[in-house]
Tab-separated table of C-alpha atoms and ligand atoms in Angstrom:
chain	number	residue	atom	x	y	z
A	1	MET	CA	159.939	175.205	123.179
A	2	ASP	CA	159.550	179.172	122.376
A	3	ARG	CA	161.142	179.486	119.610
A	4	ILE	CA	159.731	176.132	118.099
A	5	LEU	CA	156.175	177.586	118.191
A	6	ALA	CA	157.161	180.947	116.837
A	7	GLY	CA	158.286	179.016	114.056
A	8	PHE	CA	154.461	178.196	113.401
A	9	GLY	CA	153.556	181.738	114.551
A	10	LEU	CA	152.135	180.657	117.772
A	11	LYS	CA	152.859	181.925	121.452
A	12	MET	CA	154.322	179.267	123.825
A	13	SER	CA	152.147	180.958	126.766
A	14	GLU	CA	148.922	180.317	125.026
A	15	CYS	CA	149.354	176.664	124.482
A	16	SER	CA	149.769	173.183	126.239
A	17	LEU	CA	151.964	170.680	125.127
A	18	THR	CA	151.465	166.904	126.497
A	19	PRO	CA	153.651	164.189	125.181
A	20	PHE	CA	151.600	162.279	122.859
A	21	GLY	CA	151.395	158.672	121.216
A	22	ASN	CA	154.126	155.393	121.177
A	23	GLY	CA	156.277	155.802	118.496
A	24	LEU	CA	159.662	154.454	118.343
A	25	ILE	CA	161.361	157.174	116.447
A	26	ASN	CA	159.948	160.425	116.469
A	27	HIS	CA	159.145	162.860	118.924
A	28	THR	CA	155.410	163.552	119.439
A	29	TRP	CA	153.018	166.023	121.384
A	30	ILE	CA	149.729	167.263	121.580
A	31	LEU	CA	149.264	170.609	121.157
A	32	LYS	CA	146.377	172.186	122.539
A	33	ASN	CA	145.443	176.376	122.021
A	34	ALA	CA	142.503	178.872	121.512
A	35	GLU	CA	142.001	177.801	117.753
A	36	GLY	CA	142.243	173.953	118.388
A	37	ASP	CA	144.452	170.968	118.735
A	38	PHE	CA	147.467	170.025	116.888
A	39	ILE	CA	149.969	167.380	116.542
A	40	LEU	CA	153.531	168.571	116.986
A	41	GLN	CA	156.157	166.375	116.511
A	42	LYS	CA	160.212	166.355	116.506
A	43	VAL	CA	161.632	164.772	113.647
A	44	ASN	CA	164.712	162.257	114.634
A	45	SER	CA	167.290	163.061	112.793
A	46	ASN	CA	169.782	160.619	113.353
A	47	VAL	CA	167.153	158.141	111.601
A	48	PHE	CA	166.132	160.675	108.935
A	49	THR	CA	169.423	162.652	107.978
A	50	LYS	CA	167.600	164.454	105.198
A	51	PRO	CA	164.024	165.785	106.906
A	52	GLU	CA	163.617	167.934	103.740
A	53	ASP	CA	162.823	164.931	101.782
A	54	ILE	CA	160.025	164.038	103.657
A	55	ALA	CA	159.311	167.821	103.553
A	56	SER	CA	159.119	167.386	99.682
A	57	ASN	CA	157.437	164.247	99.673
A	58	PHE	CA	154.283	165.971	101.691
A	59	ASP	CA	154.592	168.860	99.342
A	60	LEU	CA	154.418	166.684	95.788
A	61	ILE	CA	151.589	164.319	97.243
A	62	GLU	CA	149.725	167.458	98.489
A	63	ASN	CA	150.431	169.157	95.244
A	64	TYR	CA	149.395	166.105	93.072
A	65	LEU	CA	145.628	165.853	95.086
A	66	LYS	CA	144.837	168.922	94.748
A	67	GLN	CA	146.037	169.200	90.670
A	68	THR	CA	144.167	165.965	89.851
A	69	GLY	CA	141.173	166.715	92.338
A	70	GLN	CA	140.881	162.843	94.374
A	71	ASN	CA	138.953	162.793	96.738
A	72	TYR	CA	141.024	162.150	99.522
A	73	PHE	CA	141.515	163.359	103.201
A	74	PHE	CA	144.873	164.569	103.290
A	75	VAL	CA	146.375	165.880	106.797
A	76	ALA	CA	148.385	168.860	105.351
A	77	PRO	CA	150.958	170.046	107.267
A	78	VAL	CA	150.822	173.800	109.462
A	79	LYS	CA	153.038	175.871	107.454
A	80	THR	CA	156.211	177.700	109.271
A	81	THR	CA	156.002	181.609	109.030
A	82	ASP	CA	157.606	181.441	106.132
A	83	GLY	CA	155.770	178.910	104.539
A	84	LYS	CA	157.845	175.551	104.759
A	85	SER	CA	156.296	172.387	106.168
A	86	LEU	CA	159.390	171.833	108.342
A	87	PHE	CA	160.946	174.365	110.857
A	88	PHE	CA	164.854	173.766	111.362
A	89	ILE	CA	166.575	174.888	114.789
A	90	GLU	CA	170.469	174.928	114.341
A	91	GLY	CA	171.760	172.164	116.980
A	92	ASP	CA	168.301	171.042	118.017
A	93	GLY	CA	166.611	169.327	115.109
A	94	TYR	CA	163.428	169.554	112.969
A	95	TYR	CA	159.811	170.346	113.722
A	96	ARG	CA	156.074	170.193	112.229
A	97	LEU	CA	153.140	170.521	113.327
A	98	PHE	CA	149.672	169.073	112.163
A	99	PRO	CA	146.318	170.112	112.710
A	100	PHE	CA	144.540	167.549	114.733
A	101	VAL	CA	141.784	165.747	112.796
A	102	ALA	CA	138.631	167.062	114.546
A	103	GLY	CA	136.319	164.047	115.159
A	104	SER	CA	139.163	161.466	114.721
A	105	HIS	CA	140.961	159.180	117.038
A	106	SER	CA	143.395	156.289	116.761
A	107	ILE	CA	143.583	152.909	118.171
A	108	VAL	CA	146.762	151.200	119.551
A	109	VAL	CA	145.709	147.495	119.325
A	110	VAL	CA	143.416	145.926	116.404
A	111	GLY	CA	140.557	145.042	118.829
A	112	ASN	CA	138.428	143.708	115.931
A	113	GLU	CA	138.613	142.316	112.205
A	114	ASP	CA	136.510	145.900	111.222
A	115	GLN	CA	138.992	147.791	112.491
A	116	ALA	CA	141.724	145.716	110.774
A	117	ARG	CA	139.502	145.725	107.377
A	118	GLU	CA	139.322	149.447	107.788
A	119	ALA	CA	142.781	150.235	108.134
A	120	ALA	CA	143.615	148.026	105.463
A	121	LYS	CA	141.451	149.480	103.157
A	122	GLN	CA	143.069	152.810	103.801
A	123	PHE	CA	146.205	151.923	103.329
A	124	GLY	CA	144.618	150.307	99.976
A	125	LEU	CA	143.158	153.491	98.995
A	126	PHE	CA	146.220	155.382	100.232
A	127	THR	CA	148.090	153.566	97.471
A	128	LYS	CA	145.580	153.887	94.868
A	129	VAL	CA	145.097	157.364	95.084
A	130	LEU	CA	148.422	158.061	94.297
A	131	SER	CA	149.082	155.319	91.655
A	132	GLY	CA	149.487	158.110	88.972
A	133	ILE	CA	152.615	160.052	90.589
A	134	ASP	CA	155.616	158.973	89.053
A	135	VAL	CA	157.173	157.102	91.905
A	136	ASP	CA	160.615	158.393	91.046
A	137	ARG	CA	159.818	161.921	91.998
A	138	LEU	CA	159.768	160.539	95.574
A	139	LYS	CA	162.608	161.754	97.589
A	140	ILE	CA	164.172	158.313	99.111
A	141	THR	CA	163.534	159.522	102.459
A	142	LEU	CA	165.288	156.021	104.328
A	143	PRO	CA	167.338	154.531	101.770
A	144	SER	CA	167.417	150.590	101.683
A	145	PHE	CA	164.831	150.829	104.128
A	146	HIS	CA	162.871	148.080	103.831
A	147	ASP	CA	165.526	146.004	102.145
A	148	LEU	CA	165.497	142.272	103.424
A	149	SER	CA	168.945	141.334	101.631
A	150	LEU	CA	170.279	144.397	103.238
A	151	ARG	CA	169.067	143.914	107.125
A	152	TYR	CA	170.323	139.872	106.643
A	153	GLN	CA	173.808	141.190	105.646
A	154	GLN	CA	173.449	143.724	108.400
A	155	PHE	CA	172.694	140.912	110.932
A	156	LEU	CA	175.667	139.061	109.549
A	157	GLU	CA	177.816	141.933	110.166
A	158	ALA	CA	176.484	142.527	113.596
A	159	LEU	CA	177.455	138.681	114.231
A	160	GLU	CA	181.229	139.890	113.220
A	161	THR	CA	181.366	143.386	115.061
A	162	GLY	CA	178.903	143.147	117.703
A	163	ASN	CA	178.374	142.531	121.387
A	164	ARG	CA	180.382	139.167	121.839
A	165	GLU	CA	178.963	138.319	125.477
A	166	ARG	CA	175.085	138.683	123.524
A	167	ILE	CA	176.405	137.080	120.392
A	168	ASP	CA	177.105	134.088	122.744
A	169	ALA	CA	174.223	134.081	124.691
A	170	ALA	CA	171.452	134.554	121.682
A	171	ALA	CA	173.022	131.813	119.679
A	172	GLY	CA	169.522	129.755	119.599
A	173	LEU	CA	167.895	132.605	118.320
A	174	ILE	CA	171.033	133.489	115.616
A	175	ASN	CA	170.775	130.014	114.250
A	176	GLU	CA	166.590	130.106	114.174
A	177	LEU	CA	166.749	133.018	111.992
A	178	LYS	CA	169.425	131.853	109.686
A	179	ASP	CA	167.580	129.090	108.833
A	180	HIS	CA	165.206	131.282	107.592
A	181	SER	CA	167.119	133.293	105.202
A	182	ARG	CA	165.486	131.521	102.416
A	183	ILE	CA	163.132	134.554	103.060
A	184	ALA	CA	165.300	136.932	102.450
A	185	ASP	CA	166.478	135.010	99.084
A	186	ARG	CA	163.199	134.943	97.721
A	187	TYR	CA	162.977	139.046	97.964
A	188	GLU	CA	166.466	139.228	95.729
A	189	ALA	CA	164.003	137.214	93.358
A	190	ILE	CA	161.456	139.644	93.742
A	191	LYS	CA	163.690	142.421	92.983
A	192	ILE	CA	164.628	141.547	89.722
A	193	ASN	CA	160.951	140.342	88.783
A	194	PRO	CA	159.445	142.591	86.146
A	195	GLY	CA	155.693	141.565	87.794
A	196	PHE	CA	156.574	143.389	91.037
A	197	LYS	CA	156.070	146.872	90.528
A	198	LYS	CA	157.098	150.397	92.460
A	199	ARG	CA	154.388	152.174	93.632
A	200	VAL	CA	153.728	154.791	96.270
A	201	THR	CA	153.968	152.678	99.917
A	202	HIS	CA	153.777	154.283	103.485
A	203	HIS	CA	156.096	151.152	105.150
A	204	ASP	CA	154.339	151.780	108.470
A	205	THR	CA	151.122	150.187	108.108
A	206	LYS	CA	150.766	149.935	111.965
A	207	ILE	CA	146.707	150.550	113.493
A	208	SER	CA	147.809	153.882	114.962
A	209	ASN	CA	148.779	155.381	111.884
A	210	VAL	CA	144.934	155.292	110.813
A	211	LEU	CA	142.419	157.932	111.724
A	212	PHE	CA	139.082	156.487	112.316
A	213	ASN	CA	135.803	158.554	112.768
A	214	GLN	CA	133.198	158.198	115.481
A	215	ASN	CA	131.627	155.600	113.229
A	216	ASN	CA	134.787	153.759	113.435
A	217	LYS	CA	135.600	154.094	109.433
A	218	GLY	CA	138.564	154.674	108.276
A	219	ILE	CA	139.694	158.547	107.303
A	220	CYS	CA	143.029	158.254	106.334
A	221	VAL	CA	146.468	157.482	106.963
A	222	ILE	CA	149.101	159.304	109.035
A	223	ASP	CA	152.771	159.326	109.602
A	224	LEU	CA	154.133	160.015	105.847
A	225	ASP	CA	157.684	160.109	106.958
A	226	THR	CA	158.446	156.837	105.505
A	227	VAL	CA	156.282	156.826	102.336
A	228	MET	CA	158.971	155.781	99.352
A	229	PRO	CA	159.010	153.920	96.332
A	230	GLY	CA	158.374	150.269	97.316
A	231	TYR	CA	156.734	147.046	96.720
A	232	PHE	CA	153.206	146.270	98.050
A	233	ILE	CA	154.475	143.783	100.251
A	234	SER	CA	156.102	146.546	103.052
A	235	ASP	CA	152.328	147.761	103.611
A	236	VAL	CA	150.624	144.462	103.476
A	237	GLY	CA	153.465	143.005	105.363
A	238	ASP	CA	153.480	144.983	108.262
A	239	MET	CA	149.724	144.840	108.959
A	240	MET	CA	150.017	141.066	109.226
A	241	ARG	CA	152.947	141.819	111.636
A	242	THR	CA	151.023	143.811	113.677
A	243	TYR	CA	147.213	142.653	112.987
A	244	LEU	CA	146.974	139.492	113.409
A	245	SER	CA	148.426	138.609	116.566
A	246	PRO	CA	146.173	139.870	119.635
A	247	VAL	CA	150.008	140.714	121.265
A	248	SER	CA	152.365	143.475	119.790
A	249	GLU	CA	156.127	142.874	119.794
A	250	GLU	CA	156.197	144.307	123.041
A	251	GLU	CA	154.535	140.877	124.684
A	252	LYS	CA	156.899	138.842	126.820
A	253	ASP	CA	154.639	135.573	126.889
A	254	PHE	CA	155.314	134.190	123.773
A	255	ASP	CA	152.305	131.864	124.624
A	256	LYS	CA	150.243	134.641	124.208
A	257	ILE	CA	150.937	134.948	120.015
A	258	GLU	CA	148.943	133.485	117.813
A	259	ILE	CA	147.381	134.453	114.151
A	260	ARG	CA	143.772	134.729	113.945
A	261	ASP	CA	142.527	133.761	110.739
A	262	ALA	CA	139.928	135.837	110.304
A	263	TYR	CA	142.157	139.463	111.017
A	264	TYR	CA	144.431	137.504	108.042
A	265	LYS	CA	141.060	137.260	105.797
A	266	ALA	CA	139.883	141.084	106.509
A	267	ILE	CA	143.421	142.498	105.491
A	268	VAL	CA	142.932	140.621	102.485
A	269	GLN	CA	139.185	142.029	101.619
A	270	GLY	CA	140.293	145.526	103.026
A	271	TYR	CA	143.129	145.792	100.851
A	272	LEU	CA	142.231	144.288	98.047
A	273	GLU	CA	139.213	146.042	97.633
A	274	GLN	CA	141.272	149.143	97.095
A	275	MET	CA	144.086	147.129	95.030
A	276	ASN	CA	142.400	143.984	93.517
A	277	GLU	CA	142.877	145.980	89.905
A	278	GLU	CA	146.462	147.451	90.976
A	279	LEU	CA	148.293	144.082	91.927
A	280	THR	CA	149.356	142.165	89.249
A	281	PRO	CA	148.953	138.290	89.449
A	282	ILE	CA	152.429	137.585	90.401
A	283	GLU	CA	152.393	140.368	93.395
A	284	LYS	CA	149.083	138.681	94.500
A	285	GLU	CA	150.918	135.166	94.610
A	286	HIS	CA	153.021	136.983	97.224
A	287	PHE	CA	150.231	137.856	99.205
A	288	PHE	CA	151.278	135.732	102.064
A	289	TYR	CA	154.936	135.921	101.339
A	290	SER	CA	154.333	139.704	102.470
A	291	GLY	CA	153.703	138.858	106.068
A	292	LEU	CA	156.846	136.299	106.326
A	293	PHE	CA	158.614	139.554	104.530
A	294	MET	CA	158.174	141.828	107.039
A	295	ILE	CA	158.053	139.745	110.080
A	296	TYR	CA	161.318	138.419	109.570
A	297	MET	CA	162.778	141.661	109.205
A	298	GLN	CA	161.467	142.546	112.005
A	299	ALA	CA	163.042	139.939	113.768
A	300	LEU	CA	166.449	140.572	112.542
A	301	ARG	CA	166.458	144.567	112.822
A	302	PHE	CA	165.368	143.877	116.523
A	303	LEU	CA	168.008	141.002	117.193
A	304	THR	CA	170.899	143.118	115.295
A	305	ASP	CA	169.705	146.081	117.618
A	306	HIS	CA	170.509	144.069	120.154
A	307	LEU	CA	173.856	142.377	119.484
A	308	ASN	CA	175.024	146.209	118.420
A	309	ASN	CA	174.361	147.607	122.104
A	310	ASP	CA	170.429	148.606	121.031
A	311	ARG	CA	171.832	151.515	119.194
A	312	TYR	CA	169.069	152.391	116.589
A	313	TYR	CA	165.943	151.443	118.765
A	314	GLY	CA	167.237	151.722	121.889
A	315	ALA	CA	165.987	149.870	125.116
A	316	LYS	CA	163.664	150.385	128.275
A	317	TYR	CA	165.073	147.316	130.295
A	318	GLU	CA	168.482	144.987	129.849
A	319	GLY	CA	167.492	142.493	126.817
A	320	HIS	CA	164.126	144.539	125.459
A	321	ASN	CA	165.313	143.885	121.706
A	322	LEU	CA	166.450	140.608	122.358
A	323	VAL	CA	162.586	139.893	123.614
A	324	ARG	CA	161.250	141.914	120.953
A	325	ALA	CA	163.109	139.940	118.270
A	326	GLN	CA	162.265	136.493	120.114
A	327	ASN	CA	158.599	137.434	120.093
A	328	GLN	CA	158.835	138.212	116.274
A	329	ALA	CA	160.509	134.810	115.964
A	330	VAL	CA	157.863	133.118	117.548
A	331	LEU	CA	154.979	134.992	115.544
A	332	LEU	CA	156.978	134.185	112.299
A	333	LYS	CA	156.423	130.404	113.402
A	334	ARG	CA	152.988	130.960	114.317
A	335	LEU	CA	152.675	132.372	110.783
A	336	LEU	CA	154.306	129.363	108.708
A	337	GLU	CA	152.756	126.968	110.676
A	338	LYS	CA	149.400	128.737	108.435
A	339	GLN	CA	150.877	128.696	105.420
A	340	GLU	CA	148.322	126.274	103.605
A	341	LEU	CA	145.331	127.147	105.054
A	342	LEU	CA	145.806	131.568	104.356
A	343	THR	CA	147.155	131.268	100.955
A	344	ALA	CA	144.317	129.338	99.753
A	345	ALA	CA	142.469	132.469	101.534
A	346	ILE	CA	143.786	135.091	99.402
A	347	PHE	CA	142.741	133.494	96.454
A	348	LEU	CA	139.078	132.949	98.055
A	349	ALA	CA	138.582	136.773	99.212
A	350	ALA	CA	139.800	138.228	95.220
A	351	SER	CA	137.326	135.440	93.556
A	352	GLU	CA	134.290	137.529	95.954
B	1	GN1	C1	159.852	151.957	114.246
B	1	GN1	O1	158.810	154.606	115.293
B	1	GN1	P1	157.967	153.270	114.883
B	1	GN1	O2	157.237	153.252	116.194
B	1	GN1	O3	156.896	154.516	113.826
B	1	GN1	C2	160.348	151.763	112.550
B	1	GN1	C3	160.183	150.654	111.775
B	1	GN1	C4	159.524	149.471	112.981
B	1	GN1	C5	158.654	149.759	114.207
B	1	GN1	C6	158.791	148.556	115.212
B	1	GN1	C7	161.764	154.502	110.933
B	1	GN1	O4	158.600	152.642	113.806
B	1	GN1	O5	160.141	150.285	110.797
B	1	GN1	O6	159.122	148.663	112.036
B	1	GN1	O7	159.708	150.911	114.909
B	1	GN1	N1	160.369	152.797	111.659
B	1	GN1	C8	161.995	153.264	111.817
B	1	GN1	O8	157.898	149.265	116.057
B	1	GN1	O9	163.113	152.932	111.740
B	2	MG	MG1	156.802	155.956	111.855
């Protein structure tokens, strides 16, 4: 830790460090010293094999906002003593430091519709203010991250090469997910549809990635590792996946999983408040599909990982990723039940 902090010009003896947050991939600490509070993160380099690409994207966005004078609150990383956005330690990995935004707080579970609306507004705003960036200049930090067709292929591969016992025991869920494969087919059609635009996409729109101020208004979005060219369905879909139900992917009592219509409406309103002019008509027609797309993908990813002995997500208890996959399959079912009702809602909100 001494060496890491020294990389940012700080002394361990003058700082206190406490583990922070609940991300599955990176390690995060809150660091306090006489100057204030900071967020220190170790980038998981098993997942992000080229962390310098993350730094490159940060720099691109920071410079674009500066040059164009956009009024957007961007939390730039604290530079290392040699002016870089990441500090590398041979044999250990990459670290980065952010100032803790004074007066800000984040939320772990969406507690009311206003929070959902504010978050959707912030993710929409992020894409909108960066719409002038040529997306091809962004580095692809995780190749094919939200490529649903590939996730489906990886699931089929796990059925061939994965843990036999687990495959046999999960037969019911495996078939259920196979039965939904038309959700992946629809994504294939999106990829070749010229009406779908690649935009600066966040790809991890959970509520804890939004900073709120003391009046519960959104300040900005954080956790920009997965900012890459992408389709809006990734961002809107992950909001649906994580805001619509009162319980998260960790919930074992599946009876608690439900779709809250008012939260759906809040996502539509918040997102379209920023993105109504940007989205094409065909994209708007896929608003509801976004939720199916992301929930199905997450169900496939959790189940694939379970069949592959939890090598990606890890597991806190035996069967953890199976429970998460089952949870997401139930969420998918609940959302599908509301297709008719909720597809009407988007056009209502868009025309308001
Ligand atoms: C991972 O680490 P975290 O919680 O920000 C994952 C997301 C999943 C999420 C599920 C790089 O995000 O795609 O939706 O877990 N990120 C990566 O909780 O795989
Ligand atoms: Mg993340």
